[in-house]
PDB file of C-alpha atoms in Angstrom:
ATOM      1  CA  MET D  13      29.810  48.589 123.835  1.00 54.00           C
ATOM      2  CA  ARG D  14      32.315  51.410 124.351  1.00 67.00           C
ATOM      3  CA  LYS D  15      33.686  52.035 127.829  1.00 84.00           C
ATOM      4  CA  MET D  16      32.524  55.038 129.862  1.00 94.00           C
ATOM      5  CA  LEU D  17      35.326  57.577 129.429  1.00 96.00           C
ATOM      6  CA  LEU D  18      34.520  60.386 131.831  1.00 97.00           C
ATOM      7  CA  SER D  19      32.381  60.953 134.930  1.00 98.00           C
ATOM      8  CA  PHE D  20      31.576  64.504 136.053  1.00 98.00           C
ATOM      9  CA  ILE D  21      30.835  64.642 139.790  1.00 98.00           C
ATOM     10  CA  ILE D  22      28.974  67.816 140.781  1.00 97.00           C
ATOM     11  CA  PRO D  23      27.937  68.548 144.382  1.00 93.00           C
ATOM     12  CA  SER D  24      25.137  71.095 144.350  1.00 88.00           C
ATOM     13  CA  TYR D  25      24.491  73.317 147.364  1.00 85.00           C
ATOM     14  CA  HIS D  26      23.033  76.827 147.189  1.00 83.00           C
ATOM     15  CA  CYS D  27      23.767  77.081 143.486  1.00 85.00           C
ATOM     16  CA  GLU D  28      20.309  76.756 141.938  1.00 87.00           C
ATOM     17  CA  ALA D  29      20.878  79.952 139.958  1.00 90.00           C
ATOM     18  CA  TYR D  30      24.067  78.592 138.388  1.00 93.00           C
ATOM     19  CA  ILE D  31      23.667  74.837 137.910  1.00 95.00           C
ATOM     20  CA  GLY D  32      22.017  75.170 134.490  1.00 95.00           C
ATOM     21  CA  ARG D  33      25.025  77.119 133.208  1.00 96.00           C
ATOM     22  CA  CYS D  34      27.351  74.439 134.562  1.00 97.00           C
ATOM     23  CA  LEU D  35      25.488  71.539 132.946  1.00 97.00           C
ATOM     24  CA  ARG D  36      25.228  73.307 129.583  1.00 97.00           C
ATOM     25  CA  SER D  37      28.965  73.995 129.569  1.00 98.00           C
ATOM     26  CA  ILE D  38      29.707  70.291 130.086  1.00 98.00           C
ATOM     27  CA  ARG D  39      27.432  69.179 127.264  1.00 97.00           C
ATOM     28  CA  ILE D  40      28.910  71.780 124.902  1.00 96.00           C
ATOM     29  CA  LEU D  41      32.464  70.745 125.803  1.00 96.00           C
ATOM     30  CA  MET D  42      31.804  67.037 125.305  1.00 96.00           C
ATOM     31  CA  SER D  43      30.289  67.760 121.917  1.00 95.00           C
ATOM     32  CA  GLN D  44      33.362  69.810 121.014  1.00 93.00           C
ATOM     33  CA  TRP D  45      35.656  66.989 122.127  1.00 93.00           C
ATOM     34  CA  GLY D  46      33.686  64.514 120.046  1.00 92.00           C
ATOM     35  CA  VAL D  47      32.750  62.437 123.103  1.00 93.00           C
ATOM     36  CA  PRO D  48      29.306  60.860 122.555  1.00 94.00           C
ATOM     37  CA  GLY D  49      26.698  60.877 125.296  1.00 94.00           C
ATOM     38  CA  SER D  50      27.249  57.181 125.885  1.00 94.00           C
ATOM     39  CA  GLU D  51      30.869  57.822 126.932  1.00 95.00           C
ATOM     40  CA  TYR D  52      30.346  60.423 129.639  1.00 97.00           C
ATOM     41  CA  GLU D  53      28.028  60.815 132.596  1.00 97.00           C
ATOM     42  CA  ILE D  54      27.010  63.754 134.759  1.00 98.00           C
ATOM     43  CA  ILE D  55      26.470  62.824 138.387  1.00 97.00           C
ATOM     44  CA  LYS D  56      24.757  65.816 140.015  1.00 96.00           C
ATOM     45  CA  LEU D  57      24.160  65.345 143.709  1.00 94.00           C
ATOM     46  CA  ASP D  58      22.056  67.822 145.674  1.00 89.00           C
ATOM     47  CA  ASP D  59      23.266  68.368 149.227  1.00 84.00           C
ATOM     48  CA  LEU D  60      19.756  68.557 150.649  1.00 80.00           C
ATOM     49  CA  HIS D  61      20.778  67.798 154.233  1.00 85.00           C
ATOM     50  CA  HIS D  62      23.936  69.941 154.288  1.00 86.00           C
ATOM     51  CA  GLU D  63      26.246  66.953 154.607  1.00 90.00           C
ATOM     52  CA  GLY D  64      29.107  68.843 153.000  1.00 92.00           C
ATOM     53  CA  PRO D  65      31.034  68.546 149.725  1.00 93.00           C
ATOM     54  CA  ALA D  66      33.329  65.787 150.998  1.00 96.00           C
ATOM     55  CA  THR D  67      30.493  63.374 151.770  1.00 96.00           C
ATOM     56  CA  ILE D  68      28.671  64.268 148.543  1.00 95.00           C
ATOM     57  CA  ARG D  69      31.771  63.684 146.417  1.00 97.00           C
ATOM     58  CA  ASN D  70      32.346  60.319 148.088  1.00 97.00           C
ATOM     59  CA  ARG D  71      28.802  59.392 147.108  1.00 96.00           C
ATOM     60  CA  GLY D  72      29.546  60.488 143.567  1.00 97.00           C
ATOM     61  CA  LEU D  73      32.686  58.342 143.456  1.00 98.00           C
ATOM     62  CA  ALA D  74      30.630  55.344 144.558  1.00 97.00           C
ATOM     63  CA  GLN D  75      28.269  55.905 141.613  1.00 96.00           C
ATOM     64  CA  ALA D  76      30.812  56.857 138.956  1.00 97.00           C
ATOM     65  CA  SER D  77      31.695  54.375 136.222  1.00 96.00           C
ATOM     66  CA  GLY D  78      34.027  56.524 134.096  1.00 97.00           C
ATOM     67  CA  GLU D  79      37.670  55.784 133.420  1.00 97.00           C
ATOM     68  CA  TRP D  80      38.323  59.421 134.353  1.00 98.00           C
ATOM     69  CA  ILE D  81      36.827  61.590 137.120  1.00 98.00           C
ATOM     70  CA  TRP D  82      36.333  65.350 136.861  1.00 98.00           C
ATOM     71  CA  PHE D  83      35.090  67.102 140.017  1.00 98.00           C
ATOM     72  CA  VAL D  84      33.156  70.225 139.019  1.00 97.00           C
ATOM     73  CA  ASP D  85      31.463  72.749 141.317  1.00 96.00           C
ATOM     74  CA  GLY D  86      27.848  73.490 140.492  1.00 94.00           C
ATOM     75  CA  ASP D  87      28.326  77.263 140.446  1.00 94.00           C
ATOM     76  CA  ASP D  88      31.255  77.103 137.998  1.00 96.00           C
ATOM     77  CA  GLU D  89      31.600  75.937 134.393  1.00 97.00           C
ATOM     78  CA  VAL D  90      34.020  74.075 132.190  1.00 98.00           C
ATOM     79  CA  LYS D  91      35.490  76.191 129.416  1.00 96.00           C
ATOM     80  CA  ASN D  92      34.935  75.881 125.713  1.00 93.00           C
ATOM     81  CA  LEU D  93      38.298  75.191 124.068  1.00 94.00           C
ATOM     82  CA  SER D  94      39.956  75.868 120.765  1.00 93.00           C
ATOM     83  CA  ALA D  95      40.352  72.881 118.461  1.00 94.00           C
ATOM     84  CA  ALA D  96      44.079  72.686 119.266  1.00 95.00           C
ATOM     85  CA  ASP D  97      43.503  72.797 123.036  1.00 96.00           C
ATOM     86  CA  ALA D  98      40.696  70.263 122.813  1.00 95.00           C
ATOM     87  CA  SER D  99      43.041  67.942 120.941  1.00 95.00           C
ATOM     88  CA  LEU D 100      45.636  68.238 123.731  1.00 95.00           C
ATOM     89  CA  MET D 101      43.068  67.324 126.362  1.00 96.00           C
ATOM     90  CA  VAL D 102      41.590  64.390 124.452  1.00 95.00           C
ATOM     91  CA  ASP D 103      45.035  63.016 123.570  1.00 96.00           C
ATOM     92  CA  ALA D 104      45.960  63.052 127.269  1.00 96.00           C
ATOM     93  CA  LEU D 105      42.712  61.281 128.177  1.00 95.00           C
ATOM     94  CA  ARG D 106      43.419  58.589 125.589  1.00 92.00           C
ATOM     95  CA  THR D 107      47.036  58.017 126.740  1.00 95.00           C
ATOM     96  CA  LYS D 108      47.111  54.843 128.820  1.00 92.00           C
ATOM     97  CA  ASP D 109      49.804  55.641 131.392  1.00 96.00           C
ATOM     98  CA  VAL D 110      48.659  59.191 132.260  1.00 98.00           C
ATOM     99  CA  GLU D 111      47.216  59.290 135.785  1.00 98.00           C
ATOM    100  CA  LEU D 112      46.258  62.960 136.165  1.00 98.00           C
ATOM    101  CA  ILE D 113      45.689  65.893 133.814  1.00 98.00           C
ATOM    102  CA  ALA D 114      46.133  69.428 135.191  1.00 97.00           C
ATOM    103  CA  PHE D 115      45.394  72.691 133.385  1.00 96.00           C
ATOM    104  CA  ASN D 116      44.939  76.457 133.739  1.00 96.00           C
ATOM    105  CA  TYR D 117      41.740  78.281 134.595  1.00 97.00           C
ATOM    106  CA  ASP D 118      39.916  81.613 134.556  1.00 96.00           C
ATOM    107  CA  GLU D 119      38.947  83.213 137.868  1.00 96.00           C
ATOM    108  CA  CYS D 120      35.818  85.226 137.214  1.00 95.00           C
ATOM    109  CA  PHE D 121      34.876  88.107 139.554  1.00 94.00           C
ATOM    110  CA  PRO D 122      31.768  90.292 139.114  1.00 92.00           C
ATOM    111  CA  ASP D 123      33.878  93.069 137.565  1.00 93.00           C
ATOM    112  CA  ARG D 124      36.788  91.243 135.909  1.00 95.00           C
ATOM    113  CA  THR D 125      38.252  87.931 134.810  1.00 95.00           C
ATOM    114  CA  VAL D 126      41.772  86.851 135.733  1.00 96.00           C
ATOM    115  CA  THR D 127      43.471  84.009 133.858  1.00 95.00           C
ATOM    116  CA  VAL D 128      45.606  81.829 136.133  1.00 94.00           C
ATOM    117  CA  SER D 129      48.246  80.329 133.847  1.00 93.00           C
ATOM    118  CA  LYS D 130      50.395  77.945 135.863  1.00 92.00           C
ATOM    119  CA  TYR D 131      51.438  76.019 132.758  1.00 94.00           C
ATOM    120  CA  GLN D 132      53.013  77.788 129.794  1.00 94.00           C
ATOM    121  CA  LYS D 133      53.832  74.574 127.961  1.00 95.00           C
ATOM    122  CA  LYS D 134      53.088  70.870 128.236  1.00 96.00           C
ATOM    123  CA  VAL D 135      55.007  69.372 131.160  1.00 95.00           C
ATOM    124  CA  VAL D 136      55.085  65.799 132.485  1.00 97.00           C
ATOM    125  CA  VAL D 137      55.987  65.325 136.178  1.00 96.00           C
ATOM    126  CA  ASP D 138      55.503  62.851 138.996  1.00 97.00           C
ATOM    127  CA  GLY D 139      53.525  63.494 142.165  1.00 96.00           C
ATOM    128  CA  VAL D 140      56.507  64.606 144.239  1.00 96.00           C
ATOM    129  CA  MET D 141      57.518  67.272 141.708  1.00 95.00           C
ATOM    130  CA  PHE D 142      53.923  68.393 141.260  1.00 95.00           C
ATOM    131  CA  ILE D 143      53.465  69.023 144.995  1.00 94.00           C
ATOM    132  CA  LYS D 144      56.993  70.330 145.527  1.00 90.00           C
ATOM    133  CA  HIS D 145      56.500  73.140 143.040  1.00 86.00           C
ATOM    134  CA  ALA D 146      52.854  73.745 144.009  1.00 74.00           C
ATOM    135  CA  SER D 147      52.092  73.152 140.365  1.00 63.00           C
ATOM    136  CA  GLY D 148      48.355  72.768 140.598  1.00 60.00           C
ATOM    137  CA  GLY D 149      47.171  74.447 143.760  1.00 71.00           C
ATOM    138  CA  SER D 150      44.697  72.806 146.101  1.00 86.00           C
ATOM    139  CA  TYR D 151      41.688  72.925 143.811  1.00 95.00           C
ATOM    140  CA  LEU D 152      40.026  69.798 142.453  1.00 96.00           C
ATOM    141  CA  TRP D 153      38.375  71.228 139.383  1.00 97.00           C
ATOM    142  CA  ASN D 154      41.529  72.122 137.415  1.00 97.00           C
ATOM    143  CA  LYS D 155      42.465  68.447 137.406  1.00 97.00           C
ATOM    144  CA  ILE D 156      41.025  65.297 135.837  1.00 98.00           C
ATOM    145  CA  PHE D 157      41.846  62.111 137.750  1.00 98.00           C
ATOM    146  CA  ARG D 158      42.168  58.641 136.286  1.00 98.00           C
ATOM    147  CA  ARG D 159      39.826  56.544 138.400  1.00 98.00           C
ATOM    148  CA  SER D 160      42.407  53.809 138.997  1.00 97.00           C
ATOM    149  CA  ALA D 161      44.856  56.451 140.295  1.00 98.00           C
ATOM    150  CA  ILE D 162      42.375  57.464 142.992  1.00 98.00           C
ATOM    151  CA  GLY D 163      42.264  53.881 144.217  1.00 96.00           C
ATOM    152  CA  GLY D 164      40.773  53.617 147.688  1.00 96.00           C
ATOM    153  CA  ASN D 165      41.368  57.259 148.593  1.00 98.00           C
ATOM    154  CA  ARG D 166      38.276  59.161 149.672  1.00 98.00           C
ATOM    155  CA  PHE D 167      37.399  62.537 151.114  1.00 98.00           C
ATOM    156  CA  ILE D 168      37.092  62.875 154.891  1.00 97.00           C
ATOM    157  CA  ASP D 169      33.363  62.423 155.458  1.00 96.00           C
ATOM    158  CA  GLY D 170      31.486  65.320 156.985  1.00 94.00           C
ATOM    159  CA  ILE D 171      34.014  68.120 156.538  1.00 96.00           C
ATOM    160  CA  PHE D 172      33.344  71.363 154.686  1.00 94.00           C
ATOM    161  CA  HIS D 173      36.773  73.007 154.396  1.00 94.00           C
ATOM    162  CA  ILE D 174      40.076  72.119 152.651  1.00 95.00           C
ATOM    163  CA  GLU D 175      38.764  68.633 151.886  1.00 96.00           C
ATOM    164  CA  ASP D 176      40.014  69.147 148.343  1.00 96.00           C
ATOM    165  CA  MET D 177      43.581  69.889 149.448  1.00 96.00           C
ATOM    166  CA  CYS D 178      43.661  66.778 151.636  1.00 97.00           C
ATOM    167  CA  PHE D 179      42.297  64.528 148.893  1.00 98.00           C
ATOM    168  CA  ASN D 180      44.751  65.948 146.345  1.00 97.00           C
ATOM    169  CA  LEU D 181      47.776  65.276 148.536  1.00 97.00           C
ATOM    170  CA  HIS D 182      46.701  61.731 149.395  1.00 98.00           C
ATOM    171  CA  VAL D 183      46.217  60.873 145.717  1.00 98.00           C
ATOM    172  CA  ILE D 184      48.893  62.920 143.964  1.00 97.00           C
ATOM    173  CA  ILE D 185      51.881  61.997 146.154  1.00 97.00           C
ATOM    174  CA  GLN D 186      51.609  58.414 144.843  1.00 97.00           C
ATOM    175  CA  LEU D 187      51.431  59.257 141.128  1.00 98.00           C
ATOM    176  CA  SER D 188      54.107  58.612 138.514  1.00 98.00           C
ATOM    177  CA  LYS D 189      52.818  60.500 135.458  1.00 98.00           C
ATOM    178  CA  ILE D 190      50.965  63.803 135.592  1.00 97.00           C
ATOM    179  CA  VAL D 191      50.431  65.799 132.409  1.00 97.00           C
ATOM    180  CA  CYS D 192      50.193  69.582 132.869  1.00 96.00           C
ATOM    181  CA  LEU D 193      48.715  71.349 129.857  1.00 97.00           C
ATOM    182  CA  PRO D 194      48.824  75.027 128.747  1.00 97.00           C
ATOM    183  CA  VAL D 195      45.053  74.942 128.345  1.00 97.00           C
ATOM    184  CA  ILE D 196      42.422  77.119 130.069  1.00 97.00           C
ATOM    185  CA  GLY D 197      39.928  74.409 130.902  1.00 97.00           C
ATOM    186  CA  TYR D 198      37.757  75.812 133.689  1.00 98.00           C
ATOM    187  CA  VAL D 199      35.957  78.967 134.824  1.00 97.00           C
ATOM    188  CA  TYR D 200      35.995  79.507 138.590  1.00 97.00           C
ATOM    189  CA  HIS D 201      33.171  81.926 139.399  1.00 95.00           C
ATOM    190  CA  ARG D 202      33.563  84.084 142.501  1.00 90.00           C
ATOM    191  CA  ASP D 203      30.063  85.608 142.489  1.00 83.00           C
ATOM    192  CA  ASN D 204      28.103  83.057 144.557  1.00 68.00           C
ATOM    193  CA  ASN D 205      27.966  84.653 148.008  1.00 64.00           C
ATOM    194  CA  ASN D 206      26.150  81.600 149.411  1.00 61.00           C
ATOM    195  CA  SER D 207      29.041  79.227 148.751  1.00 58.00           C
ATOM    196  CA  ILE D 208      30.960  77.758 151.680  1.00 55.00           C
ATOM    197  CA  SER D 209      34.153  79.590 150.737  1.00 56.00           C
ATOM    198  CA  HIS D 210      32.385  82.968 151.033  1.00 54.00           C
ATOM    199  CA  THR D 211      30.976  82.363 154.518  1.00 59.00           C
ATOM    200  CA  ASN D 212      32.982  83.556 157.517  1.00 68.00           C
ATOM    201  CA  ASN D 213      30.633  83.869 160.498  1.00 84.00           C
ATOM    202  CA  PRO D 214      31.616  82.678 164.026  1.00 89.00           C
ATOM    203  CA  GLN D 215      29.982  79.257 163.645  1.00 92.00           C
ATOM    204  CA  THR D 216      31.686  78.724 160.289  1.00 93.00           C
ATOM    205  CA  ARG D 217      35.030  79.633 161.865  1.00 95.00           C
ATOM    206  CA  ILE D 218      34.523  76.940 164.527  1.00 96.00           C
ATOM    207  CA  ILE D 219      33.741  74.339 161.852  1.00 96.00           C
ATOM    208  CA  ALA D 220      36.664  75.482 159.696  1.00 96.00           C
ATOM    209  CA  ASN D 221      39.088  75.052 162.586  1.00 97.00           C
ATOM    210  CA  GLU D 222      37.726  71.607 163.440  1.00 97.00           C
ATOM    211  CA  ASP D 223      37.915  70.551 159.787  1.00 98.00           C
ATOM    212  CA  SER D 224      41.484  71.810 159.514  1.00 98.00           C
ATOM    213  CA  LEU D 225      42.516  69.711 162.503  1.00 98.00           C
ATOM    214  CA  LYS D 226      40.983  66.591 160.939  1.00 98.00           C
ATOM    215  CA  VAL D 227      42.807  67.274 157.676  1.00 98.00           C
ATOM    216  CA  TYR D 228      46.177  67.782 159.371  1.00 98.00           C
ATOM    217  CA  GLN D 229      45.709  64.636 161.443  1.00 98.00           C
ATOM    218  CA  SER D 230      45.037  62.798 158.175  1.00 98.00           C
ATOM    219  CA  LEU D 231      48.146  64.258 156.529  1.00 98.00           C
ATOM    220  CA  GLN D 232      50.281  63.350 159.533  1.00 98.00           C
ATOM    221  CA  THR D 233      49.048  59.768 159.210  1.00 98.00           C
ATOM    222  CA  LEU D 234      49.783  59.843 155.476  1.00 98.00           C
ATOM    223  CA  ALA D 235      53.342  61.043 156.090  1.00 98.00           C
ATOM    224  CA  GLY D 236      53.847  58.218 158.573  1.00 98.00           C
ATOM    225  CA  HIS D 237      53.098  55.686 155.825  1.00 98.00           C
ATOM    226  CA  LEU D 238      55.591  57.223 153.386  1.00 98.00           C
ATOM    227  CA  SER D 239      59.361  57.360 153.212  1.00 98.00           C
ATOM    228  CA  GLY D 240      62.126  59.290 151.518  1.00 97.00           C
ATOM    229  CA  GLU D 241      61.248  62.294 149.384  1.00 97.00           C
ATOM    230  CA  GLN D 242      57.521  61.543 149.433  1.00 98.00           C
ATOM    231  CA  ARG D 243      57.456  61.767 153.218  1.00 98.00           C
ATOM    232  CA  ALA D 244      59.633  64.887 153.256  1.00 97.00           C
ATOM    233  CA  ILE D 245      57.312  66.688 150.825  1.00 96.00           C
ATOM    234  CA  ILE D 246      54.157  65.911 152.834  1.00 97.00           C
ATOM    235  CA  GLU D 247      55.835  66.875 156.119  1.00 97.00           C
ATOM    236  CA  ALA D 248      57.031  70.175 154.631  1.00 96.00           C
ATOM    237  CA  ARG D 249      53.542  70.921 153.339  1.00 95.00           C
ATOM    238  CA  LEU D 250      52.019  69.999 156.702  1.00 97.00           C
ATOM    239  CA  ASN D 251      54.475  72.260 158.532  1.00 97.00           C
ATOM    240  CA  PHE D 252      53.589  75.235 156.310  1.00 96.00           C
ATOM    241  CA  ASP D 253      49.850  74.555 156.596  1.00 96.00           C
ATOM    242  CA  ILE D 254      50.011  74.410 160.402  1.00 97.00           C
ATOM    243  CA  ILE D 255      51.656  77.847 160.406  1.00 97.00           C
ATOM    244  CA  ALA D 256      48.985  79.139 158.012  1.00 96.00           C
ATOM    245  CA  HIS D 257      46.151  77.701 160.107  1.00 97.00           C
ATOM    246  CA  LEU D 258      47.446  79.255 163.321  1.00 98.00           C
ATOM    247  CA  TYR D 259      47.937  82.581 161.540  1.00 97.00           C
ATOM    248  CA  THR D 260      44.311  82.480 160.382  1.00 97.00           C
ATOM    249  CA  ILE D 261      43.214  81.806 163.954  1.00 97.00           C
ATOM    250  CA  PHE D 262      45.431  84.678 165.137  1.00 96.00           C
ATOM    251  CA  ARG D 263      43.685  87.017 162.683  1.00 96.00           C
ATOM    252  CA  PHE D 264      40.066  85.947 163.013  1.00 95.00           C
ATOM    253  CA  ASP D 265      39.578  84.148 166.336  1.00 96.00           C
ATOM    254  CA  ASP D 266      40.320  84.806 170.004  1.00 94.00           C
ATOM    255  CA  ARG D 267      43.398  84.023 172.040  1.00 92.00           C
ATOM    256  CA  ARG D 268      41.710  81.076 173.744  1.00 93.00           C
ATOM    257  CA  THR D 269      41.233  79.412 170.358  1.00 96.00           C
ATOM    258  CA  LEU D 270      44.848  80.072 169.408  1.00 95.00           C
ATOM    259  CA  ARG D 271      46.046  78.575 172.690  1.00 94.00           C
ATOM    260  CA  TYR D 272      43.894  75.494 172.201  1.00 95.00           C
ATOM    261  CA  TYR D 273      45.032  74.665 168.671  1.00 96.00           C
ATOM    262  CA  ALA D 274      48.658  75.490 169.405  1.00 96.00           C
ATOM    263  CA  ALA D 275      48.484  73.048 172.326  1.00 94.00           C
ATOM    264  CA  VAL D 276      46.867  70.363 170.152  1.00 96.00           C
ATOM    265  CA  TYR D 277      49.519  70.706 167.454  1.00 97.00           C
ATOM    266  CA  ARG D 278      52.220  70.667 170.112  1.00 95.00           C
ATOM    267  CA  LYS D 279      50.786  67.406 171.469  1.00 94.00           C
ATOM    268  CA  MET D 280      50.803  65.997 167.909  1.00 97.00           C
ATOM    269  CA  GLY D 281      54.497  66.843 167.628  1.00 97.00           C
ATOM    270  CA  LEU D 282      53.899  69.533 164.985  1.00 97.00           C
ATOM    271  CA  ILE D 283      55.094  72.369 167.219  1.00 97.00           C
ATOM    272  CA  PRO D 284      57.748  73.689 167.356  1.00 96.00           C
ATOM    273  CA  VAL D 285      57.261  74.416 163.664  1.00 97.00           C
ATOM    274  CA  ARG D 286      60.260  74.291 161.358  1.00 96.00           C
ATOM    275  CA  ARG D 287      61.519  76.827 158.851  1.00 95.00           C
ATOM    276  CA  SER D 288      59.388  76.971 155.729  1.00 91.00           C
ATOM    277  CA  HIS D 289      61.668  79.108 153.493  1.00 86.00           C
ATOM    278  CA  ASN D 290      58.888  81.703 153.394  1.00 92.00           C
ATOM    279  CA  LEU D 291      59.909  84.816 155.321  1.00 95.00           C
ATOM    280  CA  LYS D 292      56.446  85.833 156.538  1.00 95.00           C
ATOM    281  CA  ALA D 293      55.592  82.283 157.536  1.00 96.00           C
ATOM    282  CA  ASP D 294      58.920  81.873 159.316  1.00 96.00           C
ATOM    283  CA  LEU D 295      58.435  85.084 161.306  1.00 96.00           C
ATOM    284  CA  PHE D 296      54.998  83.985 162.459  1.00 97.00           C
ATOM    285  CA  GLY D 297      56.334  80.470 163.071  1.00 96.00           C
ATOM    286  CA  PHE D 298      58.980  81.936 165.400  1.00 96.00           C
ATOM    287  CA  PHE D 299      56.222  83.759 167.294  1.00 95.00           C
ATOM    288  CA  ILE D 300      54.158  80.560 167.537  1.00 96.00           C
ATOM    289  CA  ASN D 301      57.088  78.565 168.891  1.00 95.00           C
ATOM    290  CA  ILE D 302      57.717  81.156 171.631  1.00 94.00           C
ATOM    291  CA  PHE D 303      54.001  81.540 172.355  1.00 92.00           C
ATOM    292  CA  SER D 304      53.519  77.781 172.574  1.00 90.00           C
ATOM    293  CA  LEU D 305      56.536  77.271 174.805  1.00 87.00           C
ATOM    294  CA  PHE D 306      55.381  79.984 177.197  1.00 84.00           C
ATOM    295  CA  ASP D 307      51.763  78.802 177.119  1.00 78.00           C
ATOM    296  CA  SER D 308      52.659  75.174 177.818  1.00 71.00           C
ATOM    297  CA  CYS D 309      54.261  76.207 181.094  1.00 65.00           C
ATOM    298  CA  PHE D 310      51.087  77.812 182.429  1.00 58.00           C
ATOM    299  CA  HIS D 311      48.060  76.345 180.636  1.00 59.00           C
ATOM    300  CA  PRO D 312      47.341  72.624 180.303  1.00 57.00           C
ATOM    301  CA  ILE D 313      45.452  71.567 177.188  1.00 55.00           C
ATOM    302  CA  ARG D 314      41.653  71.574 177.509  1.00 57.00           C
ATOM    303  CA  HIS D 315      38.911  70.850 175.018  1.00 54.00           C
ATOM    304  CA  HIS D 316      37.826  73.959 173.150  1.00 57.00           C
ATOM    305  CA  SER D 317      34.240  74.508 172.035  1.00 53.00           C
TER     306      SER D 317
END
């Protein structure tokens, strides 16, 4: 009996109009790759109780039996490839010491399609280099993970935002061999207005801020378990993301919320923020350091709701 090669894990929430397209694209691609039905599985999990994509993907990982894991969103699709590109992908899947495969993608808007080509040629890097050069972004779906490379890492249960970024960093920082391919392997559709990423009401903002804090606490713990260049890379990423989170709060929330999260990050030792080598981020980081210093003199930290 041949071993299960690939498990597709698909959380499905508010994408009833699109899931058929997604499933068809997977079956067509597997046929093109010459992968028989006995060597791949589609694990579609409906989020009936709104538990969130992190919890649903953890459930999918518990069920998956494939040597490789591909996280696909139910309102997107995998892309049909040329014979040459399909050969590149299959060769990487069949190479024993490859731990992660990353590739390009199409971003499809209602009125246009933009190809995001991060890789112009085949490149092999380790996890530190991959993160250092932001080679693959924070998305899950433009990557295929070897199951053994995931190990015991899981998504933070119950969160709805940036769970993919957190999972990627926890897994990728440990990897030795990542293959980046000049292949457009995925279509990211931006036309589902019911998706989590398109929702920005006040209650969603509260949840997004709470989720961000949980993620950054997790990354701080991760950094504490690392050393050398691995630790430096995660700490640099965490520093930049803290600046970005506080800037988002500055733009979309009230001053009370900004004060609360600045105080929390100060208590965690993440403020004052350091230089990020990004001019806009550094200017806002300077403001945050002054704001936080002034605020700490007059306002003790209190729980924010």
